[in-house]
mmCIF file of C-alpha atoms in Angstrom:
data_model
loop_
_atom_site.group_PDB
_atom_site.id
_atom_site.type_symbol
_atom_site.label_atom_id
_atom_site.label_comp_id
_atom_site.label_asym_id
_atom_site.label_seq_id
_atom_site.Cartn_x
_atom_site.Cartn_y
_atom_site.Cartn_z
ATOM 1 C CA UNK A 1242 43.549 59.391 113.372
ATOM 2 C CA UNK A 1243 40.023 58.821 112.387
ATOM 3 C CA UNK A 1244 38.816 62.075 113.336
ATOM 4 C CA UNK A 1245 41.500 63.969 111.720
ATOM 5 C CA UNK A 1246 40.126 62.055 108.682
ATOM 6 C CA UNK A 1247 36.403 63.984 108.777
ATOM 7 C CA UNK A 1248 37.267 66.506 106.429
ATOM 8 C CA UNK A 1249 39.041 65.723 103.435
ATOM 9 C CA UNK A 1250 38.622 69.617 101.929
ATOM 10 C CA UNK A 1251 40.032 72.008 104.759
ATOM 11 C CA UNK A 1252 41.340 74.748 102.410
ATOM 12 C CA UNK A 1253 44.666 74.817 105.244
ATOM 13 C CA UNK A 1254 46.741 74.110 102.035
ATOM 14 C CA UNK A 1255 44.994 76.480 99.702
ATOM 15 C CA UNK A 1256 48.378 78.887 100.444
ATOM 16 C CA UNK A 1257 50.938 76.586 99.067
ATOM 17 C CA UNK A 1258 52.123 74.505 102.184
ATOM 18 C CA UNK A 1259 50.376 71.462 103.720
ATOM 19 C CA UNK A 1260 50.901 69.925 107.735
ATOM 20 C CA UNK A 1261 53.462 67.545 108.513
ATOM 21 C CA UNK A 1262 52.499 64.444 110.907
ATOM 22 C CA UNK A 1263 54.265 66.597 114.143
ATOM 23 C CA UNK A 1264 51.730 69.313 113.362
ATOM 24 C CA UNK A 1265 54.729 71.760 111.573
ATOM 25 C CA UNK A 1266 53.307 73.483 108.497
ATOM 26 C CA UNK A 1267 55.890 73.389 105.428
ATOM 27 C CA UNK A 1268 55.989 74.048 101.879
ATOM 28 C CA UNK A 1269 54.157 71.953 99.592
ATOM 29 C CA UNK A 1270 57.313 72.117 97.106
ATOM 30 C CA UNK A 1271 59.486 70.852 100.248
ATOM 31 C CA UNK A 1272 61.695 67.946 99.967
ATOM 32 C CA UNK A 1273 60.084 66.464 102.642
ATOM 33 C CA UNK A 1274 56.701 66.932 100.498
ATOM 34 C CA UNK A 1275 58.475 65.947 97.160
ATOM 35 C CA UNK A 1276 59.458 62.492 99.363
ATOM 36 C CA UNK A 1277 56.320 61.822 100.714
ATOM 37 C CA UNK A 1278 54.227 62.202 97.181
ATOM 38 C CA UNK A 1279 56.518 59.888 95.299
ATOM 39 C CA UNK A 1280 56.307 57.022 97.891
ATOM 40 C CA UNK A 1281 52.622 57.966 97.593
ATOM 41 C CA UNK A 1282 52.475 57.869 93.874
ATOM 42 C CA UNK A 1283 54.180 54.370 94.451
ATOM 43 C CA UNK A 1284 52.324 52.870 96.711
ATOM 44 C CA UNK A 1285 49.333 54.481 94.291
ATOM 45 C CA UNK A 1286 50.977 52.568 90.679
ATOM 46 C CA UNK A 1287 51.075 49.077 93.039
ATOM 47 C CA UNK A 1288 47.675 49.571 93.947
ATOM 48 C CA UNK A 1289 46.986 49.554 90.030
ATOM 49 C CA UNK A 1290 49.712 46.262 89.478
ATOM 50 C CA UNK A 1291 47.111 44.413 92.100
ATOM 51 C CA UNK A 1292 44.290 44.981 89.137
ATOM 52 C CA UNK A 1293 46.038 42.572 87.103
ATOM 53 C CA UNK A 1294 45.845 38.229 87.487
ATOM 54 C CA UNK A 1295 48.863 36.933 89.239
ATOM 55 C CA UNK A 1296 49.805 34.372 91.271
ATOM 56 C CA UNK A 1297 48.419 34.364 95.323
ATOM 57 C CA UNK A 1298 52.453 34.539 96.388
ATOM 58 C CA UNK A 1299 53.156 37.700 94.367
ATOM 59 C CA UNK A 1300 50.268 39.441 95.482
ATOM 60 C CA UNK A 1301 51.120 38.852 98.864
ATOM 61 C CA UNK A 1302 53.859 40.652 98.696
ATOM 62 C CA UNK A 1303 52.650 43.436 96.879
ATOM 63 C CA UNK A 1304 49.914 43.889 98.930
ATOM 64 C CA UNK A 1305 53.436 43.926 102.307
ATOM 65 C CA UNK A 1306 54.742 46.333 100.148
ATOM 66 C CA UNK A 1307 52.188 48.329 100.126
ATOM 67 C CA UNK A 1308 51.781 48.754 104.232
ATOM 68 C CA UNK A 1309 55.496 49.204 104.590
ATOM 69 C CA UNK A 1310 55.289 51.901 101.816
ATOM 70 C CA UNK A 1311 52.293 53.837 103.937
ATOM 71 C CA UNK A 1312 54.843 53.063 107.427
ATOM 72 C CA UNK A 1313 57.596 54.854 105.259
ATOM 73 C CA UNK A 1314 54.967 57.477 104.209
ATOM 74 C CA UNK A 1315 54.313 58.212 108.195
ATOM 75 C CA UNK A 1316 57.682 58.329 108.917
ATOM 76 C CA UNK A 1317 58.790 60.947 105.951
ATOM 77 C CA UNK A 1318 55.799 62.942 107.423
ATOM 78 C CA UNK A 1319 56.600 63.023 110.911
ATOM 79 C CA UNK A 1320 60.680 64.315 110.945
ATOM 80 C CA UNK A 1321 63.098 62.235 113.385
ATOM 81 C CA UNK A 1322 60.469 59.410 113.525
ATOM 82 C CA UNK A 1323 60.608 55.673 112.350
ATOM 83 C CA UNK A 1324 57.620 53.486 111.332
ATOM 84 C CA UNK A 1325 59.650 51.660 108.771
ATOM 85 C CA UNK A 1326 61.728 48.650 110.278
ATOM 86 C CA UNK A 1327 65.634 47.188 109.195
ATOM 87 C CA UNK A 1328 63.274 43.579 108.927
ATOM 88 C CA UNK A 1329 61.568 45.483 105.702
ATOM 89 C CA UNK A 1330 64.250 45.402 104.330
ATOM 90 C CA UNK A 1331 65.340 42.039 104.933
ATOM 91 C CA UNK A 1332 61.789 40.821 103.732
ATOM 92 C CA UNK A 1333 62.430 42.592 100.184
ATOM 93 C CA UNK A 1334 66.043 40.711 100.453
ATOM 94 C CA UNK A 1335 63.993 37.206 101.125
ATOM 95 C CA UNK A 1336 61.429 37.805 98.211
ATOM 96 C CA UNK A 1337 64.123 39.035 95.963
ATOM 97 C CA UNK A 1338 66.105 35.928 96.497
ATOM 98 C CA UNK A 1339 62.863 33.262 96.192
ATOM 99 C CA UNK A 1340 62.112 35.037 92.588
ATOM 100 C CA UNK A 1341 64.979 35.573 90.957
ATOM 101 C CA UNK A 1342 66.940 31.828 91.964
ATOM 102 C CA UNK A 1343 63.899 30.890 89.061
ATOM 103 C CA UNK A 1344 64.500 32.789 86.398
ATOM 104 C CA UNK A 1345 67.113 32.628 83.677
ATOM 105 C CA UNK A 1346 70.055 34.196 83.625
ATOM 106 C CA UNK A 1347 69.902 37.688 81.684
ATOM 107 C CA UNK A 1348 70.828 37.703 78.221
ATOM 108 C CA UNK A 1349 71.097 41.429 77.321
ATOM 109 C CA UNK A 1350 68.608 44.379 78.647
ATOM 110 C CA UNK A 1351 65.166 44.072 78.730
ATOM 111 C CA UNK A 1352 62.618 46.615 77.425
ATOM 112 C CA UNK A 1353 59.738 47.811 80.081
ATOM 113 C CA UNK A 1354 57.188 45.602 78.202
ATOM 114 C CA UNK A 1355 55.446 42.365 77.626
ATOM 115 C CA UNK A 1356 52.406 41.761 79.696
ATOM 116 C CA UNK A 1357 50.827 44.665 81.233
ATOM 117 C CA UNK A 1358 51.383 43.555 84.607
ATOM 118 C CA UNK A 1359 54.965 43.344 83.536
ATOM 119 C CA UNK A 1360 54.805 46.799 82.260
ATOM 120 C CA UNK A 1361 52.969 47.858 85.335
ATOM 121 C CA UNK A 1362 55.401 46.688 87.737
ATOM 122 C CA UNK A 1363 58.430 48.426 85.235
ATOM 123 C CA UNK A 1364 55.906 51.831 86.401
ATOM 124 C CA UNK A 1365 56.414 50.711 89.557
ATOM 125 C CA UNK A 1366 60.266 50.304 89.614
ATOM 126 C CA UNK A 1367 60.798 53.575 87.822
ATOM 127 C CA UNK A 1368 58.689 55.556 90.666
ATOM 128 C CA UNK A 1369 60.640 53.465 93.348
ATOM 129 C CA UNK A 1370 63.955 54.847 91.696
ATOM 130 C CA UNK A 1371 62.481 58.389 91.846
ATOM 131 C CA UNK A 1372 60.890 58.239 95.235
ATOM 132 C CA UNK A 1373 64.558 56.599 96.244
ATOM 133 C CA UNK A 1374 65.983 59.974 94.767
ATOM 134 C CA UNK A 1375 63.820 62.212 96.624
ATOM 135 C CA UNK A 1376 64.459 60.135 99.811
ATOM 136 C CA UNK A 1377 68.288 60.866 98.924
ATOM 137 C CA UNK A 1378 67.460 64.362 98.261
ATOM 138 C CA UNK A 1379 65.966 64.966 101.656
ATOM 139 C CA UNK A 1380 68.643 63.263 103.512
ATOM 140 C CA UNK A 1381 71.413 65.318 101.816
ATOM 141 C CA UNK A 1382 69.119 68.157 103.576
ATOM 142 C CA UNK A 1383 67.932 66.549 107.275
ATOM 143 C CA UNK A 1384 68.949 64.119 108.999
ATOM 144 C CA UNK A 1385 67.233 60.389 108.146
ATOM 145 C CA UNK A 1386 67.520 56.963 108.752
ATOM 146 C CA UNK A 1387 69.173 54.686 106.822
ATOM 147 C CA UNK A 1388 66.057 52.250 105.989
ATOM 148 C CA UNK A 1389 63.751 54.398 103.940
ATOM 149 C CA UNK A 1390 66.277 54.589 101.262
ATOM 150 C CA UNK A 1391 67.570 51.189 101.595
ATOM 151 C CA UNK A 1392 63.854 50.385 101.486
ATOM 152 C CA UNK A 1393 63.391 51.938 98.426
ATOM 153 C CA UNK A 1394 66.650 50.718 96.198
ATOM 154 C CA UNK A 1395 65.321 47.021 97.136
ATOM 155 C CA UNK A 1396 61.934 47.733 96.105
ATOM 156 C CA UNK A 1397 62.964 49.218 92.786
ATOM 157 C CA UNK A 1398 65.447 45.824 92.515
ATOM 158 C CA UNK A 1399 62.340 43.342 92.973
ATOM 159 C CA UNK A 1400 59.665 45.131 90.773
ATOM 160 C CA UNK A 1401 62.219 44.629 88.005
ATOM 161 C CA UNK A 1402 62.397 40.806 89.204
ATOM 162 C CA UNK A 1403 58.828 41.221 89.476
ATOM 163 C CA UNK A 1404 58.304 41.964 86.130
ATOM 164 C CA UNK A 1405 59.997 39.313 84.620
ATOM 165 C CA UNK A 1406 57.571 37.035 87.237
ATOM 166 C CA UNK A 1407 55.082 37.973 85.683
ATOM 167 C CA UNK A 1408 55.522 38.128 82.160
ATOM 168 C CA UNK A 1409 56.343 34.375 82.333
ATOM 169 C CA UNK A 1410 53.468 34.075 83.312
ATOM 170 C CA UNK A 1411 51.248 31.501 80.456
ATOM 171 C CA UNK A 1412 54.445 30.935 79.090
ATOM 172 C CA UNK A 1413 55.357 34.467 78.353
ATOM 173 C CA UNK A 1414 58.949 35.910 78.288
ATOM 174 C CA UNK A 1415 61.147 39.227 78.832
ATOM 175 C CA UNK A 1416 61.157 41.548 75.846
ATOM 176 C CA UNK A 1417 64.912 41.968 74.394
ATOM 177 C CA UNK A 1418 66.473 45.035 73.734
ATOM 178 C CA UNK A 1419 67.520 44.270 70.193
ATOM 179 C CA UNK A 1420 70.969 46.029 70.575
ATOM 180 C CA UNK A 1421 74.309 45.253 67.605
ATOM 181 C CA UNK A 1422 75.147 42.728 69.941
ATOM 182 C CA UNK A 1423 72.566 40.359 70.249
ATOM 183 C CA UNK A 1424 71.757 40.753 66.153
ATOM 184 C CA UNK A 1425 75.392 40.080 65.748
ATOM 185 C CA UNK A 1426 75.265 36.776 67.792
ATOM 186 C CA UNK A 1427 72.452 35.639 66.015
ATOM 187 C CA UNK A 1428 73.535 36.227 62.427
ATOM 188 C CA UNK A 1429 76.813 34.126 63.600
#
C-alpha cells in the first residue's frame, strides 16, 4: 500500500473515472464512488468533532469509529469484499447503550445546536444518514453485505446520543424545538 501512496497527482482520473481497490476503473459519478466519498466525508467531519474538548471515553470511540469507517471505506472500494465486521456493529450497540441509559428522557425534538461539539457531531449524524443512503443506493444496484449499512444507521443513532453527551457537558443542555406543544404546556 505504501508505494501505491508515492504519487498523490497521477492525472489517471483527469477523464472522469477513478480505480477501484480490485484495480477496475469506474465512473467517478458511480454509486460505488458516491458511497465511498460520503463515508469519506464522514470519517473527514469526525476528524473535525476530535478538535473539540471532550471527555477521554468519547474520544475513544470516535477515534474506533473512525478506523471502522476507513475498513468500510476499503470494503465499498474493493466489490464482494469485507473489512467491516458484524462486532462493529455490536460495539456501536454497546456505546449507544452506556450513553444514552444517562441522559434524560426526551422531551420534544431537539435542534442541531448548543455547543459546537454538539453541533459538530449533529454534522456528523446528518452525513452518516446520507452516506447510509448511498450505501442503500448501491445495494439496490450490487450485491452488499448487510453490515456497512447496519454500520451506518447505528452510527447516525449514536452521534445524535453523542451530541446530547456533549452538550451536557459544564452543565450544558439540548436545545428545544420550541414547537405549539411545548409553549402550550408551559403556559398551562
Amino acid at each position: 500500500m505504501g508505494n501505491r501512496l508515492t504519487q498523490i497527482a497521477t492525472r489517471t482520473g483527469d477523464a472522469g473515472i477513478t480505480g477501484l481497490g480490485d484495480n477496475t476503473r469506474v465512473s467517478k459519478n458511480s454509486l460505488r464512488v458516491h458511497a465511498m466519498g460520503d463515508v469519506d466525508e464522514l470519517n473527514s467531519n469526525i476528524g473535525v468533532l476530535l478538535c473539540e474538548d471532550m471527555a477521554t471515553d468519547v474520544r475513544g470511540v470516535l477515534v474506533e469509529i473512525q478506523h471502522q469507517l476507513f475498513n468500510l471505506g476499503g470494503e465499498l472500494s474493493i466489490p464482494g469484499y469485507e473489512l467491516l465486521k458484524p462486532e462493529a456493529v455490536l460495539a456501536l450497540d454497546e456505546a449507544l447503550a452506556t450513553y444514552n441509559e444517562a441522559l434524560p428522557r426526551l422531551q420534544e425534538f431537539i435542534l442541531p445546536a448548543g455547543t459546537r461539539a454538539a453541533s459538530q457531531a449533529h454534522v456528523c449524524r446528518t452525513v452518516a444518514r446520507r452516506a447510509e443512503r448511498a450505501v442503500v443506493a448501491l445495494g439496490n444496484e450490487e450485491a452488499l453485505k448487510d453490515t456497512p449499512r447496519q454500520y451506518l444507521n447505528r452510527l447516525s443513532d449514536l452521534m445524535f446520543v453523542l451530541a446530547r453527551v456533549l452538550n451536557r457537558m459544564n452543565g450544558g443542555d439540548d436545545v428545544y424545538w420550541k414547537s405549539e406543544r411545548m409553549a402550550k404546556g408551559a403556559a398551562e
